[in-house]
XYZ file of C-alpha atoms in Angstrom:
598
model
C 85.250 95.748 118.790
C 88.507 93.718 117.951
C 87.149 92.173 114.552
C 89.533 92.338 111.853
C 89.533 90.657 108.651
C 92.932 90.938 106.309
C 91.321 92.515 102.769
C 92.664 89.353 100.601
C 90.953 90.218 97.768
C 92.847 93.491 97.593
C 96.259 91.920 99.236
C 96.139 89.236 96.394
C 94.805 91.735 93.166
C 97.870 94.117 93.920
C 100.824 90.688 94.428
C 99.439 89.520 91.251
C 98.655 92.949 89.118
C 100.239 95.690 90.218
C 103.286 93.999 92.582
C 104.067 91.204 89.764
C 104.097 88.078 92.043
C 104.582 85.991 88.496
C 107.801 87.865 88.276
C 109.354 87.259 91.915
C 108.178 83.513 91.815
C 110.552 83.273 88.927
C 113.856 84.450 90.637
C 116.361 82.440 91.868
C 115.639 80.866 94.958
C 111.858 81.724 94.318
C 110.913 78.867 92.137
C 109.099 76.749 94.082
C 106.920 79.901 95.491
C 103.493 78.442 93.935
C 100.496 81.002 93.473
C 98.766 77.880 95.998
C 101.737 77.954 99.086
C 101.136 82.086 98.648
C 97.308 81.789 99.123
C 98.125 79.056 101.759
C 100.492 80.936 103.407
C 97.630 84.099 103.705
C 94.657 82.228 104.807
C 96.669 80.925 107.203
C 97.904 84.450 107.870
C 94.520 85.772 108.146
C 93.795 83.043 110.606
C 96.553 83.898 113.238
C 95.806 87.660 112.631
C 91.895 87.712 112.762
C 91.568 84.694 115.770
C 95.073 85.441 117.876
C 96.262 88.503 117.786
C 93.162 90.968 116.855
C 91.389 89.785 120.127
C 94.438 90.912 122.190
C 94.254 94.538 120.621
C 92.242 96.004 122.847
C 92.637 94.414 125.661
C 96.432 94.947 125.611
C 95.901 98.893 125.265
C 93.358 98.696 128.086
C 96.310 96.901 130.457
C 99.081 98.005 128.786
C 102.817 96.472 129.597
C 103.854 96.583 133.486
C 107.147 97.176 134.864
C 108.386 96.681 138.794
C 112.060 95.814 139.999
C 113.589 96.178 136.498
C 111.176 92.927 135.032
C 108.569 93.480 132.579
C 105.653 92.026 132.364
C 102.958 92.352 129.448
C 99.946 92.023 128.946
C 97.415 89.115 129.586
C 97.695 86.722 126.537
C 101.073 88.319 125.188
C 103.024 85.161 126.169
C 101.032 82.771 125.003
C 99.844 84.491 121.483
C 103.717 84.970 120.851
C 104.569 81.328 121.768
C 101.828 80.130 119.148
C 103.721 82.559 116.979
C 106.868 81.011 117.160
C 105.532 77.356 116.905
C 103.478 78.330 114.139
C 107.028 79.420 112.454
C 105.714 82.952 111.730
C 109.059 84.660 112.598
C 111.192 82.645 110.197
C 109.453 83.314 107.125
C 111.667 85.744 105.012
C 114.752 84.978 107.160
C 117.984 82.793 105.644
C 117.227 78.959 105.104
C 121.043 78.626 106.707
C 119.623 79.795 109.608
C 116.209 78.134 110.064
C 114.186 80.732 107.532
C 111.904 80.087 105.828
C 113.303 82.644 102.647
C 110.142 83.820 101.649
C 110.571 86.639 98.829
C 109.696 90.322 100.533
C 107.055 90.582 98.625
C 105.233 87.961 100.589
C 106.672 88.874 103.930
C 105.425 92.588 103.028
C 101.367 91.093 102.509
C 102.032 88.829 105.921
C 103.584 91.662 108.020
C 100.576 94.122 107.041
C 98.154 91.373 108.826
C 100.263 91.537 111.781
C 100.082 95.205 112.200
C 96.558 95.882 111.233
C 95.376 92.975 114.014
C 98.313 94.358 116.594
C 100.027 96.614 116.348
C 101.632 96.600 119.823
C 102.609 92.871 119.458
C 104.210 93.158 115.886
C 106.993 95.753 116.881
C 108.147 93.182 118.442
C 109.085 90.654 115.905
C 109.754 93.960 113.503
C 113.245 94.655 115.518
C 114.005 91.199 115.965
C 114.050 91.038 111.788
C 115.970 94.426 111.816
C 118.682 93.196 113.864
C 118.795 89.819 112.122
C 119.546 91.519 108.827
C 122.433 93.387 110.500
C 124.182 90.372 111.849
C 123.603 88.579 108.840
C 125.258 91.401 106.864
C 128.080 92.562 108.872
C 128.098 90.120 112.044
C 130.983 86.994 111.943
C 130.407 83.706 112.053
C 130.549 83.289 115.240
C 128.046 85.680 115.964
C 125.704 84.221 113.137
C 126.197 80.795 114.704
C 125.843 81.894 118.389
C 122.416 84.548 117.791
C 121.179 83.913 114.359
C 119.445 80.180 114.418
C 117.409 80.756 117.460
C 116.710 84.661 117.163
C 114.868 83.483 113.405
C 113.030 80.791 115.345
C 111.825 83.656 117.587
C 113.154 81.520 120.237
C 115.001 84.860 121.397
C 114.601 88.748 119.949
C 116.002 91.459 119.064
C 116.457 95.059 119.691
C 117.742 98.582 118.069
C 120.040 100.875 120.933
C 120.080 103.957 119.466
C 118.663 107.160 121.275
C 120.361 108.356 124.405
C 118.612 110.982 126.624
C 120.627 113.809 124.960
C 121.279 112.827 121.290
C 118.072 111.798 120.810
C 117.928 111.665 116.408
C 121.223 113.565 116.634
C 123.668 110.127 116.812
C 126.421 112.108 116.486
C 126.097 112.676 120.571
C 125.927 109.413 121.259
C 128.026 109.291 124.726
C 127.670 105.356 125.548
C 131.143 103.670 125.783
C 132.582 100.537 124.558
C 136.453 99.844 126.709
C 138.091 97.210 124.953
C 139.318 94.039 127.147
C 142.118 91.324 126.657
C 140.045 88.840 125.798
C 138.682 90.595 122.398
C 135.767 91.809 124.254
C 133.849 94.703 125.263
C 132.645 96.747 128.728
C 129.820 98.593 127.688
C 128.164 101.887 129.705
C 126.000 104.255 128.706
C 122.147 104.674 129.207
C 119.517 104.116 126.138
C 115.767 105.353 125.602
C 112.732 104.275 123.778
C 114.130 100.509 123.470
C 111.021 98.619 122.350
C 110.697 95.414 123.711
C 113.771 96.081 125.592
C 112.652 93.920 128.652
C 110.165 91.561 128.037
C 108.880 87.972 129.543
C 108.518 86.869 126.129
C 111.416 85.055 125.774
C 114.389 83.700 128.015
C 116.997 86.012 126.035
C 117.566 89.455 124.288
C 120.295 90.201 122.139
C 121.093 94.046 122.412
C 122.527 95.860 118.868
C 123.862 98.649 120.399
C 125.425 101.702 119.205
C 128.625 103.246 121.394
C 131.809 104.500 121.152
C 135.381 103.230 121.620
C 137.712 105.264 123.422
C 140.129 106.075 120.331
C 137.097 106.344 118.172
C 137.031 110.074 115.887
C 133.845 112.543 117.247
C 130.869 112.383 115.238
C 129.438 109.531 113.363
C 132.364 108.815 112.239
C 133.041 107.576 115.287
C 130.278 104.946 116.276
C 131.098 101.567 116.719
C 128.487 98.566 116.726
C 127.929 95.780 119.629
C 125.785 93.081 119.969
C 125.248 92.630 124.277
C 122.728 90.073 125.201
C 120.471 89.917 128.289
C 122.255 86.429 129.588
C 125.795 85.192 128.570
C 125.813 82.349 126.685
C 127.260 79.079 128.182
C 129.663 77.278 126.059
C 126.253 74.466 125.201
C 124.644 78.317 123.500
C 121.980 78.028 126.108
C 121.373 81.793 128.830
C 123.948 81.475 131.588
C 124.517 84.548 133.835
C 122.517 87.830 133.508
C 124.366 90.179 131.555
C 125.151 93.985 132.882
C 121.646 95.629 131.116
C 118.621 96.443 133.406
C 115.595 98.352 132.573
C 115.423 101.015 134.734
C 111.772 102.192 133.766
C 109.034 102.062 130.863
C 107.596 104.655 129.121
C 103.811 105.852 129.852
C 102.949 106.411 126.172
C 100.139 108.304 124.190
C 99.134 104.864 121.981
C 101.062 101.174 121.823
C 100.343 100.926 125.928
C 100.930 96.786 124.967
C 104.501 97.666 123.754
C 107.143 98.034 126.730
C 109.167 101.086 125.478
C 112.280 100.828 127.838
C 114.832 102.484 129.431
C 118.359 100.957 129.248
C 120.879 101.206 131.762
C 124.123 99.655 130.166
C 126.834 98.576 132.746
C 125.726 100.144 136.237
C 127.156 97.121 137.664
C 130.998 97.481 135.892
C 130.272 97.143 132.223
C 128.060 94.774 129.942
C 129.705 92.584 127.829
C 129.402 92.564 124.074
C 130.851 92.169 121.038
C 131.754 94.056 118.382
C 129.850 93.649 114.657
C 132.185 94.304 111.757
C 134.866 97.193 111.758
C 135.059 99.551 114.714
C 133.597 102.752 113.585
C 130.943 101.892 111.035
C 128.171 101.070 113.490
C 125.980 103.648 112.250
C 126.649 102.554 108.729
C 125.872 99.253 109.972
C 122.358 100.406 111.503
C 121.267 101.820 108.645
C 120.723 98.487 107.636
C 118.565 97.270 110.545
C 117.134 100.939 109.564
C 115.893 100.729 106.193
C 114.366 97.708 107.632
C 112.287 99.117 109.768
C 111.918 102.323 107.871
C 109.728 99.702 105.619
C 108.074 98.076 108.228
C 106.726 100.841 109.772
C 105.288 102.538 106.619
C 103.900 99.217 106.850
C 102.352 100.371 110.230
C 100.482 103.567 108.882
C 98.498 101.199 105.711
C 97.690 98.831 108.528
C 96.643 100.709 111.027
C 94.705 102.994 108.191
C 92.913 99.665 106.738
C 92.025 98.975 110.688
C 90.262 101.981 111.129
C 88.844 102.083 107.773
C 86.821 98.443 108.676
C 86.070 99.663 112.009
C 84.850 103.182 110.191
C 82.886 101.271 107.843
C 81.203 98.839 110.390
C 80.246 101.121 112.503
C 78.330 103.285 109.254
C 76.848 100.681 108.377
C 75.178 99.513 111.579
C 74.469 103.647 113.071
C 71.112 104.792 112.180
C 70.772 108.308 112.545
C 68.396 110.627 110.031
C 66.201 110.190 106.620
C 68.313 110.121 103.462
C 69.080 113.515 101.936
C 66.473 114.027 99.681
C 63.732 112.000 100.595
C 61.495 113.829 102.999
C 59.535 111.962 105.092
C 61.441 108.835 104.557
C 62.818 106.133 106.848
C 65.891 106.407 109.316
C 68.779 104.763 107.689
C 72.456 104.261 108.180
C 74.828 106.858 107.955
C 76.664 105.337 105.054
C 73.671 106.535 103.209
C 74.876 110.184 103.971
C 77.198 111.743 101.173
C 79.595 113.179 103.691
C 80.036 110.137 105.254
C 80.566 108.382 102.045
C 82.933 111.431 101.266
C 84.953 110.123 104.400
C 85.003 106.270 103.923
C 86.217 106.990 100.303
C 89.448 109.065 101.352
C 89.984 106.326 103.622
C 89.320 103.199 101.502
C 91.339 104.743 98.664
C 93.974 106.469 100.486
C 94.296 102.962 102.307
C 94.560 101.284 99.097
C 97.002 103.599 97.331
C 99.722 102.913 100.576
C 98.893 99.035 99.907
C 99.662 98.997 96.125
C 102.977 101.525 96.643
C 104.402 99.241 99.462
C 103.607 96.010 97.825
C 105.100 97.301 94.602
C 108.320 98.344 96.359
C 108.534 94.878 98.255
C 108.841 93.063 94.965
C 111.286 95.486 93.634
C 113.398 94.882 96.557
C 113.271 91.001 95.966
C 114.131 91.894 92.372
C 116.817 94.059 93.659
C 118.502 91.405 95.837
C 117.494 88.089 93.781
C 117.751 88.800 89.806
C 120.902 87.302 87.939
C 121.621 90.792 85.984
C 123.290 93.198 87.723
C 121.935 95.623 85.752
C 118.286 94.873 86.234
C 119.182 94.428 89.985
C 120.549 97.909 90.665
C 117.517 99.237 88.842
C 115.718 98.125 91.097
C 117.772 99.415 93.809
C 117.567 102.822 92.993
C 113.809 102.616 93.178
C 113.514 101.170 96.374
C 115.999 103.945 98.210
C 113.839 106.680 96.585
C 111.047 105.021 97.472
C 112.016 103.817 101.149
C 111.105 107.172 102.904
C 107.995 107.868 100.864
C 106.399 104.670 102.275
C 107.947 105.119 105.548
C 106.749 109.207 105.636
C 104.159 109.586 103.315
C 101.685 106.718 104.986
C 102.131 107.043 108.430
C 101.134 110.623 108.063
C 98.310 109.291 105.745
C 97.356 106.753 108.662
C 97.072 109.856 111.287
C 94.626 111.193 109.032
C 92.367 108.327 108.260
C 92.659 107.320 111.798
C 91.435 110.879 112.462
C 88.530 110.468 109.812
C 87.257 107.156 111.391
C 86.873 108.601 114.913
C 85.104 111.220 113.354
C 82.919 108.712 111.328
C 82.234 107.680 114.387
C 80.830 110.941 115.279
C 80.915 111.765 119.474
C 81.064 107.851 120.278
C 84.762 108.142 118.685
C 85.987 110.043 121.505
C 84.309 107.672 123.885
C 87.982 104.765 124.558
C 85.344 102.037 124.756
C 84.107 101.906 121.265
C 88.367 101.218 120.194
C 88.290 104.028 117.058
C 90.545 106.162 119.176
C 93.279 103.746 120.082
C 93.779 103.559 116.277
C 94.846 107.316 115.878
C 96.536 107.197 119.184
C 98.486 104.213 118.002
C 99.391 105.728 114.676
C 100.736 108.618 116.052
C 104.131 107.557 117.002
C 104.585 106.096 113.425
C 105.269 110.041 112.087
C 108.184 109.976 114.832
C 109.692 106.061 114.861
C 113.000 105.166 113.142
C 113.151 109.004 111.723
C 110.841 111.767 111.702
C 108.842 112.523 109.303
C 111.536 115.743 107.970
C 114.308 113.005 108.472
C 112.804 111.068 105.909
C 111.750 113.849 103.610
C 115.362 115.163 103.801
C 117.101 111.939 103.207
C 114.651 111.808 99.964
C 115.910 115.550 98.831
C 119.167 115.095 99.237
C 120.352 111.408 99.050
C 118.035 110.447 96.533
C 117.115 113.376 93.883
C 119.840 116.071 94.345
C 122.752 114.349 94.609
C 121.652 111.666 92.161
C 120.744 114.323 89.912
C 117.201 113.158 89.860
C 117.550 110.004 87.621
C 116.141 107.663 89.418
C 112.953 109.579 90.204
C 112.882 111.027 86.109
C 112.769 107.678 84.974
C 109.651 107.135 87.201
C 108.111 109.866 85.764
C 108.497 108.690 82.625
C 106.599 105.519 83.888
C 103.586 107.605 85.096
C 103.161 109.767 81.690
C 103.311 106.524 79.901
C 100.262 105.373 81.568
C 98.569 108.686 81.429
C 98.677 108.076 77.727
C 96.885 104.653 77.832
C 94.182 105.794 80.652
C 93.496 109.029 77.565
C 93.265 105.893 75.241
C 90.060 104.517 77.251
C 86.770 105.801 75.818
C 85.296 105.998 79.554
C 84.965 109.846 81.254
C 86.489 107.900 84.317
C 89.831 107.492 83.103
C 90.073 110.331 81.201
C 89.425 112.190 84.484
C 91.929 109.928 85.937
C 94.393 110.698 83.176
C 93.529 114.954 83.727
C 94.404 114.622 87.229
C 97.258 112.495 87.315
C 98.643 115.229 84.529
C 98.447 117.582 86.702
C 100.165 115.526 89.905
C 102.890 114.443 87.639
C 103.671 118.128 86.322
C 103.117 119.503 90.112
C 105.868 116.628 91.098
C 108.164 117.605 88.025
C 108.460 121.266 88.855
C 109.154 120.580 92.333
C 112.133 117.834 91.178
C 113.691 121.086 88.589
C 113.412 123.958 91.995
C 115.212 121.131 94.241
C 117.840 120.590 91.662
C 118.273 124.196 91.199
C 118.056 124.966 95.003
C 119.798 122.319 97.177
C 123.394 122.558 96.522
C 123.068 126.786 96.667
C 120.553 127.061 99.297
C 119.830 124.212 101.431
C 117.821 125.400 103.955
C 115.393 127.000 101.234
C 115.252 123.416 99.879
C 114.740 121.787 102.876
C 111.341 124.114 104.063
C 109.674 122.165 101.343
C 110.975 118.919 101.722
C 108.225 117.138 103.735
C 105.056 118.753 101.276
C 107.817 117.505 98.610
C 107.742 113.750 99.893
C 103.663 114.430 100.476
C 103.213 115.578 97.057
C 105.181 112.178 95.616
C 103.126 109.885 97.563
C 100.220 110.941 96.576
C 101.250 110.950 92.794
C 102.828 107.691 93.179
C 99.321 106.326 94.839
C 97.867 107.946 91.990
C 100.137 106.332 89.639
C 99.387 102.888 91.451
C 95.462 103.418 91.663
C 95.498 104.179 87.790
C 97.342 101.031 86.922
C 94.716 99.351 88.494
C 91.681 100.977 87.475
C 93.121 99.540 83.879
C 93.748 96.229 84.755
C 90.100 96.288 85.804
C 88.497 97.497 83.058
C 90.438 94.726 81.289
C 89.584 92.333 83.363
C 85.947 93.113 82.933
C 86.405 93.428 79.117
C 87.477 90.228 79.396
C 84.454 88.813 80.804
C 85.842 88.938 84.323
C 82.701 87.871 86.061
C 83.925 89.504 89.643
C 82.100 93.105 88.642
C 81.648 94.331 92.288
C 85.215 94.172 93.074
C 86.554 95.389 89.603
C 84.437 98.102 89.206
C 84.864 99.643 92.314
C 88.245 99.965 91.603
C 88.063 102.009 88.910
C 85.643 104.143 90.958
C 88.023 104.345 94.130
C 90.813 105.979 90.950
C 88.148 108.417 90.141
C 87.649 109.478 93.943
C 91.222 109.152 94.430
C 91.846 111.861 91.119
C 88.895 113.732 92.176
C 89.592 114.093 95.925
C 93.764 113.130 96.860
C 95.445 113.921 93.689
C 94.698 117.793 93.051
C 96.498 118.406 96.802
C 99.849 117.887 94.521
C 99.300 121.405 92.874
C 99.282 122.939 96.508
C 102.124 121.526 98.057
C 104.347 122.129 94.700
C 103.651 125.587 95.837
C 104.740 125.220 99.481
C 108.161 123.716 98.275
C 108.750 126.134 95.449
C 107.439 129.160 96.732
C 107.583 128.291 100.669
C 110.656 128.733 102.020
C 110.696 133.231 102.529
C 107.705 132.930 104.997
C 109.327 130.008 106.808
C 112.789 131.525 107.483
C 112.094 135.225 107.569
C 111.506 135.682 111.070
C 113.891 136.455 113.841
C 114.491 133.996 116.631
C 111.865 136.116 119.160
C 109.761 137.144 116.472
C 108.143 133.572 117.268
């Protein structure tokens, strides 16, 4: 029931093919990054993942995380899998070598953090906000604050956490009502109440460190008016070890659809008088300092909805292989045999197997842009790269974890009525996945960040020049004399003309109509994932077939990918032509009606 396996084959064709690991081991600070230490560093991955953390899956969702008296305790094996974790060095590995990391390019921290999330979910949110706040201190925090937090919160010695939603702002930040008073000694008294911390209160480790999000008393309304503070658990002594217990207490956990394993907290914030923080950077840019642990973990949990889709897809895929039921369409009288023998159950595991694969090869492509983005010596070349991470940032985030919902969905169904049944573990997958949609931004949050940070105000430039990319290779799949990838070619046509006319209506929509823009915006970021899987599964398909030209003697794998490109044009791609025609042609049926017409 718990057996995973990471798909290495896959991970490593799409860092070396698609992802251009070559290319990242060649940047500054890279060079020593051998093709050997990034095998290494996966088996040993795999190891932790399959062995450690997989067993705990579903046994954590079974017990779930248990709160009493304002301590937290989780789940049987929790403490001990995440001290193994930390000894092993696992939460150092893309961090800053000034601070105990490891440095690892994203690209390999991107392959790593999938295993943690397909195996366990519940567990890796965890070390996800501890990375998120690292990145902000590192960014925007002072030296002292680096010095004080940063060596042993990389260690994983002590985490982190994001304090964002309040009771009454919830994604609306602008209400944000938690205050910071300044005091004489530079400072802080925070109050205020936060929800849905994860990993808020833990027995994990012997310290949190708090970012939190509040307001000073001179500070403007709005978001213009947010100020940052880092408030941990326990005071530091002058030696940096916990001294007194700070003025945060969890005053309840959430009882939660999926994630049971993951204490989602309530925060109370200075019942006692006011916790003491500190503030990060300049008073009233926390929220443009969040944004940085939130792009973070915007990533990472896109990085939840391939993982959790490539768990259910092996669970799907066991469990069709090992269910008899029926005689093989077509041959009458013949023997029972396994359901993967039955074309809609083939129909099934391919959306999922090439759905899943798509997600992997966008993500793992955007990783290494973002290491080419922050490492590469031209400027130029860096802010390339740039722009095509922020565009593609919310279409990893949005567009697979509602992709993971529905292969989730498929595999229970795969499963036929012993899906619904908790004990064979194919529901926990969908119930998991379904918070993904909502974490660190709805999936509309995302969609409308994508419309109108990163196409209309940009003028579309960024996302042209992609397109560009995609016709180019529709011109050397039409070059291949096999029906596949012409088919390939036909279909990814059509996506990229779908996705083009829907770029021309935003652009000629947005700035005079926003809310007729917006209606479309989430089949908009839809539509471009699924051309920019399609775009992704088609580069691959090629490298395959040249491979095999080559006298690649690994046919099996090679040639199924050019087969899962076919599905994927046959079956995901011609969805792009529908949803251009929700955003184009959508918006009068959405708005027309009155208030209590509804």
């Amino acid at each position: 029931m718990s057996q995973y396996l990471a798909p290495l084959k896959d991970m490593r064709f799409v860092m070396h093919e698609l992802a251009g690991l070559e290319q990242v081991q060649q940047l500054p600070g890279c060079e020593e990054l051998s093709s050997d230490l990034v095998d290494a560093i996966l088996d040993e991955a795999n190891k932790f993942a399959s062995e450690i953390l997989a067993p705990l899956n579903w046994t954590g969702d079974r017990e779930g995380a248990t709160w009493q008296g304002g301590e937290v305790r989780t789940a049987g094996g929790w403490k001990e899998a995440y001290r193994q974790f930390v000894d092993a060095g696992w939460p150092a590995i893309a961090a800053d070598p000034e601070f105990g990391g490891q440095g690892l390019p994203k690209l390999v921290s991107t392959a790593v953090m999938e295993m943690w999330k397909a195996s366990n979910m519940a567990f890796s949110l965890c070390p996800m906000l501890t990375t998120g706040a690292i990145e902000a201190l590192m960014l925007r925090g002072s030296d002292e604050q680096k010095a004080m937090y940063l060596p042993k919160m990389v260690s994983g010695e002590w985490t982190g956490t994001m304090n964002l939603t309040e009771p009454q702002a919830g994604s609306d930040l602008a209400a944000v009502r938690t205050r910071a008073e300044p005091r004489a000694d530079g400072t802080y008294l925070i109050s205020g109440q936060k929800i849905f911390i994860t990993y808020g209160e833990h027995d994990l480790t012997d310290n949190i460190i708090h970012l939190v999000l509040a307001r000073l008393p001179d500070a403007p309304e709005g978001v213009k008016g947010i100020s940052l503070f880092v408030v941990p658990k326990f005071l530091l002594n002058p030696d940096g070890s916990p001294g007194v217990r700070n003025d945060v207490d969890c005053v309840s956990i959430e009882h939660k659809l999926g994630i049971h394993a993951s204490p989602t907290c309530v925060l109370a914030f200075g019942d006692k008088g006011g916790a003491i923080g500190t503030l990060i950077g300049e008073p009233n840019r926390g929220l443009e300092y969040m944004f940085i642990m939130m792009n973070e973990a915007r990533f990472a949990v896109g990085m939840e909805g391939l993982a959790l889709s490539e768990r259910a897809y092996q669970k799907a895929l066991g469990y069709a292989r090992d269910r008899i039921q029926g005689t093989e369409m077509g041959v009458r009288g013949g023997p029972k045999v396994s359901i993967i023998h039955h074309p809609d159950v083939r129909r099934m595991l391919m959306l999922m197997k090439s759905q899943t694969e798509a997600m992997r090869a966008l993500a793992y492509v955007v990783g290494a842009a973002t290491d080419l983005a922050h490492r590469h010596a031209d400027a130029a070349v860096r802010a390339q790269h740039q722009a095509f991470v922020d565009l593609m940032i919310p279409v990893v985030k949005g567009w697979s974890t509602e992709n993971s919902i529905d292969v989730a969905s498929l595999g229970v169904q795969v499963h036929g009525g012993m899906g619904f049944i908790e004990e064979t573990g194919a529901a926990q997958h969908l119930r998991d996945a379904r918070i993904t949609t909502i974490y660190e931004g709805t999936t509309a949050i995302q969609a409308n960040d994508l419309i109108g940070r990163k196409i209309a105000r940009e003028g579309a430039v960024t996302i042209r020049a992609v397109v560009v990319e995609m016709r180019q290779l529709v011109a050397r799949l039409e070059a291949q004399p096999a029906d596949a990838f012409k088919a390939i070619a036909t279909a990814l046509t059509g996506g990229i003309d779908a996705l083009e006319a829907c770029v021309d209506y935003i652009l000629a929509t947005y700035a005079r109509d926003i809310k007729a823009a917006s209606v479309g915006s989430v089949p908009f970021l839809k539509l471009l994932g699924i051309v920019a899987g399609g775009w992704q599964l088609g580069r691959a398909a090629l490298i395959a077939q040249g491979r095999l030209d080559a006298g690649d003697a690994d046919v099996t794998f090679l040639s199924a990918k050019i087969v899962t490109a076919r599905f994927y044009a046959d079956h995901v791609i011609p969805q792009a032509s529908g949803l251009a025609c929700a955003v184009v042609n959508g918006a009068t049926g959405a708005l027309a009606l009155a208030d209590e017409q509804f």
